[in-house]
C-alpha cells in the first residue's frame, strides 16, 4: 500500500501545510518509502502487549494550586508578529 | 400522525474554581486586561511544559464521588489536535480513552416526574482562549487569559427526553457543583457551558435518529428554548420527508432559531494520543477516601433530612435545597426558631422569596439576614406579634436592615395585647354591640364565632392575640348560656 | 600557555591558579571560532555577553579564591535551548527571529555554575536529521574532513568541540542526535537517562524521547558537566526526583568483574566492515582491561528504527503545531485568510525534512491508521525496552558501534530519507527505553575518520557508564586526537 497524491493533500490539510502541485508527487513517493520501512515492524507479534507511551513507567506529579507565574505581557508580545491593544491579531475569522 | 420522541445527551463544561490554571501557575481570575493572565506556558512558547494542578484533580474526584461515579485509579491526559488561533499549542490537553470519572448519575424532576439521568463520564481538560471577532474590522483579536483554565467536561447518556428536562438537568448540575464548591456557577462568565446532542425518533422505535450538536446554549432559558426549536426543526424536516444532516448548529437566541456552523467542524480528525509530557494520572484509594471525607452533605440527602427530621413538605424541602446558599440560610435561620421549622420554611419560601424576586436578588444578597428571619418567625410563633405584624416587620427590616427587631416591634406597636382584663373589656363591647349574632351562636350556629373574633381584632387594631380572644369569647358566651 | 585541547579540570586549575583569566580564555576561543568559521558550527555568537560574564568571574575570583570549579569555563549550547535575550532558532526559519524571553532550566543551571556561554550551535532543523544538513542556516562540516557531515542533529556542537572551538557543548538526543555526531566527530558524547536533565526550555521534538546531552573531549569532562546538568525540575512533569548521579565522585572506581554484552544484531548486515573491525578491537581492549564479553540477542532491535520513525514524528507533528505565526516566530505576509496564513507561514517557515516528518506523524495518528502504526509502535517499544531489561540480567553494559559507517559526504543521503534514517539504527532503541548511553572515540577507519563505540547502561546508571568510558580512556589515546587543522 502506497501513499497517493490525494493522501498527501489530506495529510497536509490536517497538518496545515501547503504542498504545491509539483511537490505532491515527490512527497507521495518519499512517504511511501518511509511507510514501507515502518511496516517492517508489522512482523513483530504484539498480542497482549501493553503499549508504552513513556520511557519507563512513570506517574504524574501534581503541583499545589498556587499562582507562581507573573505575566510580562509586553515582553511576551514584543516577539509577536502582530498585536493591538494587548490582543494577538490574526486575519479575520468569519464565524 | 407520528408521535416523536426526542433523545438528548448533554455535554456540560464547568470551570473548576482553582486559583491557578490546570497546567500553569498563572491566575484564573476573570476579567483582567487581555493577555495579562497568559504566562509563557499559556501562550505555548517553544520549550515550555505543563505541570498538572492537584486542586483540579481533587475537584474532579469530588464531583465523581458526589454523582456516585467511579474514580479511575489511572487516567490518561491526551492531546486533541486541531488548529485554531485561540488554541495556542495547536492541541488541547484533555482526557480521552480513560477519563478520571466514569459513570454516575443525576436526578431531574419535571412537573413532579423524577427521573435519573446516567452520566457517561467526566474528564479534566484545559479551556481555550477567546477569539474576539467584532473588535476590529479586518482582524480577529486573541485573548489567551482563559487559556488553560481547568474544565471538567461532564457527558450524559442520551437519556434526556425533553427540553424542560434538559434545563432541569442543567439546574441540578449547577446546584450540585456549587454545592460541593468546585464551580462558582456563574453562567454569564462562562463558568458553566452546555452543548446538546439532539435527535428524534418515532415513539416506540429503539434505533437512534441522526443527531445534531447544538452549541452556545449558555443559560437555563436558552437550553430549554434552543433544544425546543431544534427538536421542532427536526420534526418539520422529517415530517416533510427530508433527512437530518449530522452537523454542529448554533443557537441564535435573538432570532430563536438554530443555524448550521458549516465549515467549522468539517471532517475533523483530532488525532488523540497520550500526551508525552504528562505521565498517567494515578490516584490512590486512600486519596479518594480523603476527598470523600471532604464532601459536604449533598442536596438530595439534605432534602431528605429536611423532610424526615424537620417535617417539611416535599415541595418546601425541594425549594430550600435548590442551592447550597438557600439551604444554609434556612438552617442558619432555624437556629433562632428551632421548634418552628415549617414556619421558617414558609417565611423564606413565600415572604422573603417575594422580596428577593422583586429585586432580582439571590439569597446571598438578601437585605434581611437569616438571624433576623429566624427571630421574626419565633416572635410570630410565640404570639409576640401577629402574622400580619410579621409582614410589617419584614418590610421594615428589608428597608432598614440595621434596625433591631425589638425596636421595630415597639415603634410600630406590633406587640400583641396579652393583658386579659383589657381583652375581656373588648370582648364585652363586641357582645353588647352584636346581640343578634350572639343569639345565633347560642342557638347553635358556631360559625358566627369567627365573625365576633374578627370584630374584637378590628377593635384592637389587630393587636389582640386571636387565640386568647376566642378563648375569652367562649367563656363569656358560656356565661350567657348558663343564664 | 596553551590550554586548547586540555580537559576541563586542567583549564579549571589554570583559572584557579591565575595562569589564565576567563577573559583571555574566551578571547582565545572566539579567535578559534572565527578561524574555524568554515565549519559553520555556530548560528549565534555572543562575544559581548560572554566577555562581560568572563570579566565578572575574573573579578569575583580576585576576591574569592574558592569559586566553583566550572566558573569561567567557556561552553556552547545547541540552538534548541531557550536563552533569554538571545536568538533561539532551532535551526529553523520559523524561529529565525525568535529571541527567547526566558532561559531553559539547563541554561540557568549552567549559568548559576558561572560557565560562560560563547554562543549557540548549528543543528538540523528542530533536531530532525542525522547530518546537520537540514539547517536553515546551512550545513555544518566535519572538522576531520570538511566535505563530510559531522552527523546530527547536534552537529554544530559536535564539530565545535572536535575542532577545539569550545571545550564542551550541550546537545539533545532523541534518536541518537548526541551519540551519532560524537562518533562521527571523534569525541565523547553522552545522553543520560530520560528525566535526568530538565526538558523545560528545550524546544520539543519528540517529548517522550528527547533528552539533553553533552559533548566533551573526555569521559572525565563529561562526568564533571553532567553532574552540573542533572537535577530535579518541578517545571517538567517527566523530570526525575531522584538523587543526582554524582559521576565525578565515582569516576575512578575501577569497574571490577565488568560484564559487557555484545548484541549479535549490531554486527549484522549494514555495518561497514572497517567500523566493525575498530569496534572489535575496542572490545578486545576492554577484555584486556579485565572485562568479560558475553554475546547477546536483542531480537526486537531490528524494529527499533521503524518504531522510532512512528513515535518521533507522531509526537513532533503535535509539538510543532504551536508554530502557527500567531504569537511568535515567522508569519507569512502572503496569506489572505487565517487558513492561508497558517499554511503559508508553516510551509515557508519549515524546511522539507520537518514538513516530511510532520506529515508522517500526522498520517500515523490519523483516523484509521492509529492502531496499525502508532499503537503498534508503542507495543513494539515495550518489547524493545523488555529486551534491554533481559539483557541487563546478563551484563553490566551493552557495547557496539554507534553508527553503521563513519562520516559520509555532504549531500550523499539528502535525496534518500530512508537511507538517512538508517544512521540511527544502533542508537534509537536506547531513547525508546529511556536509557543512558554514550559514544566514545574507539579508533579510526582506513580513511582516517573517527569511529565511535556505543555504550549503554541500565536506567540511572550514568556513573557506571562513565567509569567504563574513563577507564578505557586511561588506556587509550583516541580521545586525545584532534583533526590536524584544529589541533
Ligand atoms: Mg466534547
Ligand atoms: Zn471539552
Coordinates of C-alpha atoms in Angstrom, one line a residue, chain B:
Chain B
X1 CA -49.6 11.3 12.7
X2 CA -46.3 10.2 14.0
X3 CA -45.6 10.8 17.7
X4 CA -42.0 11.9 18.1
X5 CA -39.7 11.2 21.0
X6 CA -36.6 13.4 21.5
X7 CA -33.3 11.9 22.6
X8 CA -30.9 14.4 24.2
X9 CA -27.5 14.0 25.6
X10 CA -25.7 16.9 27.3
X11 CA -22.1 17.8 27.5
X12 CA -21.6 20.3 30.2
X13 CA -18.3 22.1 30.7
X14 CA -17.8 23.5 34.2
X15 CA -14.9 25.8 35.1
X16 CA -13.2 24.5 38.2
X17 CA -12.6 27.3 40.7
X18 CA -8.9 26.8 41.3
X19 CA -6.6 29.8 41.9
X20 CA -4.2 28.9 39.2
X21 CA -4.6 27.2 35.8
X22 CA -4.6 23.5 35.3
X23 CA -1.2 23.2 33.7
X24 CA 0.5 26.5 34.6
X25 CA 0.9 28.8 37.6
X26 CA -0.9 31.7 36.0
X27 CA -4.0 33.2 37.8
X28 CA -7.5 32.1 36.7
X29 CA -9.1 35.4 37.8
X30 CA -11.9 36.5 35.5
X31 CA -11.9 39.9 33.8
X32 CA -8.4 41.2 33.7
X33 CA -6.8 43.1 30.8
X34 CA -6.3 41.0 27.6
X35 CA -3.4 38.5 27.8
X36 CA -2.3 39.7 31.3
X37 CA -3.0 36.3 32.7
X38 CA -1.4 34.3 29.9
X39 CA 2.0 33.3 31.0
X40 CA 4.7 31.8 28.9
X41 CA 3.2 28.3 29.3
X42 CA -0.3 29.5 28.4
X43 CA 1.0 31.2 25.2
X44 CA 2.8 28.0 24.4
X45 CA 6.3 29.4 23.9
X46 CA 8.8 26.9 22.4
X47 CA 10.1 24.6 25.2
X48 CA 7.5 25.2 27.9
X49 CA 5.9 22.2 29.6
X50 CA 2.7 21.5 31.5
X51 CA 2.5 20.6 35.2
X52 CA -0.9 19.5 36.5
X53 CA -2.7 21.2 39.3
X54 CA -3.6 18.9 42.2
X55 CA -6.6 21.0 43.2
X56 CA -8.2 20.5 39.8
X57 CA -7.8 16.7 40.2
X58 CA -9.2 16.9 43.8
X59 CA -12.3 18.8 42.5
X60 CA -12.9 16.3 39.7
X61 CA -12.7 13.4 42.2
X62 CA -15.1 15.3 44.5
X63 CA -17.6 15.6 41.6
X64 CA -17.2 11.9 40.7
X65 CA -18.0 10.9 44.3
X66 CA -20.9 13.3 44.5
X67 CA -22.6 11.8 41.5
X68 CA -21.8 8.2 42.6
X69 CA -19.4 7.6 39.7
X70 CA -16.2 5.5 39.6
X71 CA -12.9 7.3 40.1
X72 CA -10.4 5.7 37.8
X73 CA -7.2 4.9 39.6
X74 CA -5.3 5.6 36.5
X75 CA -6.4 8.1 33.9
X76 CA -4.6 9.5 30.9
X77 CA -4.1 13.0 29.6
X78 CA -4.2 13.1 25.8
X79 CA -3.8 15.7 23.1
X80 CA -6.7 16.7 21.0
X81 CA -5.1 18.2 17.9
X82 CA -6.7 21.0 15.9
X83 CA -5.7 24.4 14.7
X84 CA -7.5 27.5 16.0
X85 CA -5.9 30.8 16.9
X86 CA -7.2 30.7 20.5
X87 CA -5.7 27.2 21.0
X88 CA -2.0 28.2 21.5
X89 CA -0.4 24.8 21.3
X90 CA -2.4 23.6 18.4
X91 CA -3.8 20.9 20.7
X92 CA -6.0 20.8 23.7
X93 CA -4.8 18.7 26.7
X94 CA -7.9 16.6 27.5
X95 CA -8.7 13.1 28.6
X96 CA -10.0 10.6 26.0
X97 CA -9.6 6.9 26.4
X98 CA -9.6 6.9 30.2
X99 CA -11.3 9.8 32.0
X100 CA -10.9 10.5 35.7
X101 CA -14.5 9.7 36.3
X102 CA -16.7 7.1 34.7
X103 CA -20.4 6.7 35.3
X104 CA -22.6 8.3 38.0
X105 CA -26.0 9.9 37.7
X106 CA -28.1 13.0 38.3
X107 CA -31.8 13.2 39.2
X108 CA -34.1 15.5 37.3
X109 CA -37.6 16.5 38.2
X110 CA -40.1 18.0 35.8
X111 CA -43.7 18.6 37.0
X112 CA -43.2 16.1 39.8
X113 CA -41.8 13.5 37.5
X114 CA -38.5 12.3 38.9
X115 CA -36.0 10.7 36.5
X116 CA -32.4 9.5 36.8
X117 CA -30.1 10.6 34.1
X118 CA -27.0 8.4 33.8
X119 CA -23.6 10.0 33.2
X120 CA -21.2 8.5 30.8
X121 CA -18.1 10.2 32.1
X122 CA -16.4 13.4 33.4
X123 CA -13.0 14.3 32.3
X124 CA -10.4 17.0 33.0
X125 CA -9.2 19.3 30.3
X126 CA -8.0 22.9 29.6
X127 CA -10.0 25.7 28.3
X128 CA -9.1 27.6 25.2
X129 CA -8.6 31.4 24.9
X130 CA -11.1 33.8 23.4
X131 CA -11.4 35.0 19.8
X132 CA -12.8 38.5 19.5
X133 CA -14.3 38.7 16.1
X134 CA -16.1 42.1 16.4
X135 CA -13.4 44.2 18.0
X136 CA -11.6 45.1 14.7
X137 CA -12.8 45.5 11.2
X138 CA -10.2 43.4 9.4
X139 CA -8.7 41.2 12.1
X140 CA -9.7 38.8 14.9
X141 CA -8.2 39.5 18.3
X142 CA -6.9 36.7 20.5
X143 CA -7.1 36.9 24.3
X144 CA -5.4 34.0 26.0
X145 CA -6.4 34.8 29.6
X146 CA -8.8 32.0 29.7
X147 CA -6.5 29.5 28.0
X148 CA -5.5 26.8 30.5
X149 CA -8.4 27.4 32.9
X150 CA -9.3 23.9 34.3
X151 CA -12.5 22.4 33.0
X152 CA -14.5 19.4 33.9
X153 CA -16.5 18.1 30.9
X154 CA -19.4 16.1 32.0
X155 CA -21.1 13.9 29.4
X156 CA -24.5 12.5 30.0
X157 CA -26.0 9.4 28.4
X158 CA -28.6 10.3 25.7
X159 CA -31.4 9.7 28.3
X160 CA -32.9 13.2 28.4
X161 CA -36.3 13.3 26.8
X162 CA -37.4 16.9 26.7
X163 CA -36.1 20.4 26.6
X164 CA -37.6 21.0 30.0
X165 CA -35.8 18.0 31.4
X166 CA -32.5 19.3 29.9
X167 CA -33.0 22.6 31.5
X168 CA -33.6 20.9 34.9
X169 CA -30.6 18.8 34.4
X170 CA -28.5 22.0 33.9
X171 CA -30.2 23.4 37.1
X172 CA -29.4 20.3 39.1
X173 CA -25.8 20.3 37.7
X174 CA -25.3 23.9 38.7
X175 CA -26.7 23.3 42.1
X176 CA -24.5 20.3 42.6
X177 CA -21.2 21.8 41.5
X178 CA -21.8 25.0 43.5
X179 CA -22.9 22.8 46.5
X180 CA -19.7 20.9 46.6
X181 CA -17.7 24.0 46.0
X182 CA -15.9 23.2 42.7
X183 CA -17.5 25.8 40.5
X184 CA -18.9 29.3 41.1
X185 CA -21.9 28.5 38.8
X186 CA -21.7 31.9 37.1
X187 CA -23.2 31.3 33.7
X188 CA -22.7 34.9 32.4
X189 CA -18.9 34.5 32.9
X190 CA -19.0 31.1 31.2
X191 CA -18.3 29.1 34.3
X192 CA -20.9 26.6 33.2
X193 CA -21.4 25.9 29.5
X194 CA -23.6 23.4 27.7
X195 CA -23.6 21.6 24.3
X196 CA -26.5 19.3 23.4
X197 CA -26.7 16.3 21.1
X198 CA -30.2 16.1 19.8
X199 CA -32.1 13.6 17.7
X200 CA -35.6 12.5 17.4
X201 CA -37.3 9.1 16.7
X202 CA -40.9 7.9 16.4
X203 CA -42.2 6.8 19.8
X204 CA -41.5 3.0 20.3
X205 CA -38.6 2.9 17.9
X206 CA -35.3 1.8 19.5
X207 CA -32.9 2.9 16.9
X208 CA -31.5 6.4 17.3
X209 CA -32.1 9.1 14.7
X210 CA -29.3 11.3 13.1
X211 CA -28.2 13.8 15.7
X212 CA -27.1 17.4 15.6
X213 CA -24.9 19.0 18.1
X214 CA -26.2 22.3 19.4
X215 CA -23.7 24.8 20.8
X216 CA -23.9 28.1 22.6
X217 CA -26.8 27.4 24.9
X218 CA -25.4 29.0 27.9
X219 CA -28.3 29.9 30.1
X220 CA -31.1 27.8 31.6
X221 CA -33.6 29.6 29.4
X222 CA -31.5 29.1 26.2
X223 CA -31.0 25.4 27.0
X224 CA -34.8 25.0 27.0
X225 CA -35.6 27.2 24.1
X226 CA -32.7 26.2 22.0
X227 CA -33.4 22.5 22.3
X228 CA -37.1 23.1 21.8
X229 CA -36.6 24.9 18.5
X230 CA -34.1 22.3 17.3
X231 CA -36.5 19.5 18.1
X232 CA -39.2 21.4 16.2
X233 CA -36.9 21.9 13.3
X234 CA -36.0 18.2 13.1
X235 CA -39.7 17.2 13.3
X236 CA -40.5 19.6 10.5
X237 CA -37.8 18.1 8.3
X238 CA -38.7 14.5 8.9
X239 CA -42.5 15.1 8.5
X240 CA -41.9 16.8 5.2
X241 CA -39.9 13.8 4.0
X242 CA -36.4 15.3 4.5
X243 CA -33.4 14.0 6.3
X244 CA -31.4 15.4 9.2
X245 CA -27.8 16.3 8.4
X246 CA -25.3 15.4 11.1
X247 CA -23.7 18.7 11.9
X248 CA -22.9 21.3 14.6
X249 CA -25.5 24.0 14.9
X250 CA -25.6 27.3 16.8
X251 CA -28.5 28.6 18.8
X252 CA -29.3 32.2 17.8
X253 CA -31.2 33.5 20.8
X254 CA -32.2 36.8 19.2
X255 CA -34.0 35.1 16.4
X256 CA -34.8 32.0 18.4
X257 CA -33.6 29.5 15.8
X258 CA -30.7 27.3 15.2
X259 CA -28.3 27.6 12.3
X260 CA -25.6 25.4 10.8
X261 CA -21.9 26.1 11.7
X262 CA -20.8 24.6 8.4
X263 CA -17.1 24.6 7.8
X264 CA -16.2 24.8 11.4
X265 CA -16.2 21.0 12.1
X266 CA -15.9 19.6 8.6
X267 CA -14.2 16.2 8.7
X268 CA -12.3 16.8 11.9
X269 CA -9.7 14.2 12.8
X270 CA -8.4 15.2 16.2
X271 CA -5.6 12.6 16.3
X272 CA -5.9 12.0 20.0
X273 CA -2.8 10.4 21.6
X274 CA -1.4 10.2 25.1
X275 CA 0.4 13.5 26.0
X276 CA 4.1 12.5 26.2
X277 CA 4.7 15.5 28.6
X278 CA 2.2 14.1 31.2
X279 CA 2.6 10.5 32.6
X280 CA -0.6 8.8 33.7
X281 CA -2.6 10.4 36.5
X282 CA -2.6 7.9 39.3
X283 CA -4.9 8.3 42.4
X284 CA -4.9 6.0 45.3
X285 CA -7.9 4.6 47.2
X286 CA -6.6 6.4 50.2
X287 CA -6.6 9.8 48.5
X288 CA -10.1 9.1 47.2
X289 CA -11.3 8.4 50.7
X290 CA -9.7 11.6 51.9
X291 CA -11.7 13.5 49.3
X292 CA -14.8 11.6 50.3
X293 CA -14.5 12.9 53.8
X294 CA -14.4 16.5 52.5
X295 CA -17.7 16.2 50.7
X296 CA -20.5 18.3 52.3
X297 CA -24.0 16.9 52.7
X298 CA -25.3 16.6 49.2
X299 CA -28.5 18.3 48.0
X300 CA -30.6 15.1 47.9
X301 CA -29.5 13.9 51.3
X302 CA -30.2 17.3 52.7
X303 CA -33.6 17.5 51.2
X304 CA -34.4 14.1 52.6
X305 CA -33.3 15.2 56.1
X306 CA -35.4 18.3 55.9
X307 CA -38.4 16.1 55.2
X308 CA -37.9 13.3 57.7
X309 CA -36.2 15.1 60.6
X310 CA -37.7 18.6 60.3
X311 CA -41.1 17.5 59.0
X312 CA -41.1 19.8 56.0
X313 CA -43.3 19.2 53.0
X314 CA -41.5 17.7 49.9
X315 CA -42.1 20.9 48.0
X316 CA -40.7 23.2 50.8
X317 CA -37.7 20.9 51.1
X318 CA -37.0 20.9 47.4
X319 CA -37.3 24.7 47.2
X320 CA -34.9 25.1 50.2
X321 CA -32.3 22.8 48.7
X322 CA -32.3 24.5 45.3
X323 CA -28.9 25.9 46.2
X324 CA -26.5 25.5 48.9
X325 CA -26.9 29.2 49.8
X326 CA -30.6 28.8 50.4
X327 CA -30.3 25.7 52.4
X328 CA -27.5 27.2 54.5
X329 CA -29.7 30.3 55.0
X330 CA -32.6 28.2 56.1
X331 CA -30.5 26.3 58.6
X332 CA -29.0 29.4 60.0
X333 CA -32.5 31.0 60.4
X334 CA -33.7 27.7 62.0
X335 CA -31.2 28.2 64.9
X336 CA -33.3 31.2 66.1
X337 CA -36.6 29.3 65.9
X338 CA -35.6 25.7 66.4
X339 CA -39.2 24.4 67.1
X340 CA -40.7 26.0 64.1
X341 CA -39.1 24.6 61.0
X342 CA -42.2 24.6 58.9
X343 CA -42.9 28.3 59.6
X344 CA -39.2 29.2 59.0
X345 CA -39.5 27.3 55.6
X346 CA -42.7 29.1 54.8
X347 CA -41.4 32.6 55.6
X348 CA -38.3 32.0 53.5
X349 CA -40.1 30.3 50.6
X350 CA -43.0 32.7 50.4
X351 CA -42.5 36.0 52.1
X352 CA -38.7 36.5 51.8
X353 CA -38.8 35.0 48.3
X354 CA -41.2 37.6 47.1
X355 CA -38.8 40.4 48.1
X356 CA -35.9 38.6 46.5
X357 CA -37.8 38.1 43.3
X358 CA -39.0 41.6 43.2
X359 CA -35.4 42.9 43.4
X360 CA -33.9 40.1 41.4
X361 CA -31.6 39.1 44.2
X362 CA -30.1 35.8 45.3
X363 CA -30.4 34.8 48.9
X364 CA -26.8 35.6 49.5
X365 CA -27.7 39.2 48.7
X366 CA -30.8 39.3 50.9
X367 CA -31.2 42.5 52.9
X368 CA -32.7 40.6 55.8
X369 CA -30.3 38.2 57.5
X370 CA -31.0 34.6 58.4
X371 CA -30.8 35.6 62.1
X372 CA -33.5 38.3 61.5
X373 CA -35.8 35.9 59.7
X374 CA -35.4 33.3 62.4
X375 CA -36.1 35.7 65.2
X376 CA -39.1 37.1 63.3
X377 CA -40.6 33.6 62.9
X378 CA -40.0 32.9 66.6
X379 CA -41.9 36.1 67.5
X380 CA -44.9 35.1 65.3
X381 CA -44.9 31.6 66.6
X382 CA -44.9 32.6 70.3
X383 CA -47.6 35.2 69.6
X384 CA -45.4 38.1 70.5
X385 CA -46.6 39.6 67.2
X386 CA -49.3 38.5 64.7
X387 CA -48.6 37.1 61.3
X388 CA -49.6 40.4 59.8
X389 CA -47.3 42.1 62.2
X390 CA -44.6 39.8 61.0
X391 CA -45.1 41.0 57.4
X392 CA -44.8 44.7 58.6
X393 CA -41.7 43.7 60.5
X394 CA -40.2 42.0 57.4
X395 CA -40.9 45.0 55.2
X396 CA -39.4 47.4 57.7
X397 CA -36.3 45.3 58.1
X398 CA -35.9 44.9 54.3
X399 CA -35.9 48.7 54.0
X400 CA -33.8 49.3 57.1
X401 CA -31.8 46.1 57.8
X402 CA -29.8 47.9 60.5
X403 CA -32.8 48.3 62.8
X404 CA -33.2 45.9 65.7
X405 CA -36.3 43.7 65.8
X406 CA -37.3 44.8 69.3
X407 CA -37.2 48.5 68.3
X408 CA -39.3 47.9 65.2
X409 CA -41.9 45.9 67.2
X410 CA -42.0 48.8 69.8
X411 CA -42.1 51.6 67.3
X412 CA -44.7 50.1 65.0
X413 CA -46.7 48.9 68.1
X414 CA -46.8 45.4 66.8
X415 CA -46.8 43.7 70.1
X416 CA -50.0 41.7 70.7
X417 CA -52.2 42.6 73.7
X418 CA -51.8 39.8 76.3
X419 CA -53.5 41.8 79.2
X420 CA -56.6 39.6 79.8
X421 CA -58.5 42.5 81.6
X422 CA -58.2 44.6 78.5
X423 CA -59.2 41.7 76.2
X424 CA -62.3 41.0 78.4
X425 CA -63.3 44.6 78.1
X426 CA -63.0 44.5 74.3
X427 CA -65.0 41.2 74.2
X428 CA -67.7 42.6 76.3
X429 CA -68.0 45.7 74.0
X430 CA -68.4 43.4 71.0
X431 CA -71.0 41.2 72.6
X432 CA -73.0 44.2 73.6
X433 CA -72.8 45.6 70.0
X434 CA -74.0 42.4 68.3
X435 CA -76.8 40.8 70.2
X436 CA -78.4 39.0 67.2
X437 CA -75.1 37.2 66.3
X438 CA -74.7 36.2 70.0
X439 CA -78.2 34.8 69.9
X440 CA -77.4 32.8 66.8
X441 CA -74.4 31.3 68.5
X442 CA -76.4 30.4 71.5
X443 CA -78.9 28.7 69.1
X444 CA -76.0 26.5 68.0
X445 CA -74.5 28.3 64.9
X446 CA -70.8 28.1 65.9
X447 CA -69.7 29.5 62.6
X448 CA -70.6 33.0 63.7
X449 CA -67.9 32.8 66.4
X450 CA -65.2 33.7 63.9
X451 CA -67.2 36.9 63.0
X452 CA -67.1 38.0 66.6
X453 CA -63.4 37.3 66.9
X454 CA -62.8 39.4 63.8
X455 CA -64.8 42.2 65.4
X456 CA -62.6 42.1 68.5
X457 CA -59.5 42.0 66.4
X458 CA -60.7 45.1 64.5
X459 CA -61.5 46.9 67.7
X460 CA -57.9 46.1 69.0
X461 CA -56.5 47.3 65.7
X462 CA -55.0 43.9 65.1
X463 CA -53.1 43.8 68.3
X464 CA -55.2 41.3 70.2
X465 CA -53.9 37.7 70.2
X466 CA -56.7 35.9 68.3
X467 CA -56.2 32.7 70.2
X468 CA -56.8 34.5 73.6
X469 CA -59.7 36.4 72.1
X470 CA -61.6 33.3 71.1
X471 CA -60.9 31.7 74.5
X472 CA -62.4 34.7 76.3
X473 CA -65.3 34.8 73.9
X474 CA -66.2 31.2 74.5
X475 CA -66.1 31.5 78.3
X476 CA -68.2 34.7 78.2
X477 CA -70.8 33.0 75.9
X478 CA -70.8 30.1 78.3
X479 CA -71.9 32.5 81.0
X480 CA -74.8 33.6 78.7
X481 CA -75.7 30.0 78.1
X482 CA -75.9 29.2 81.7
X483 CA -78.0 32.1 82.4

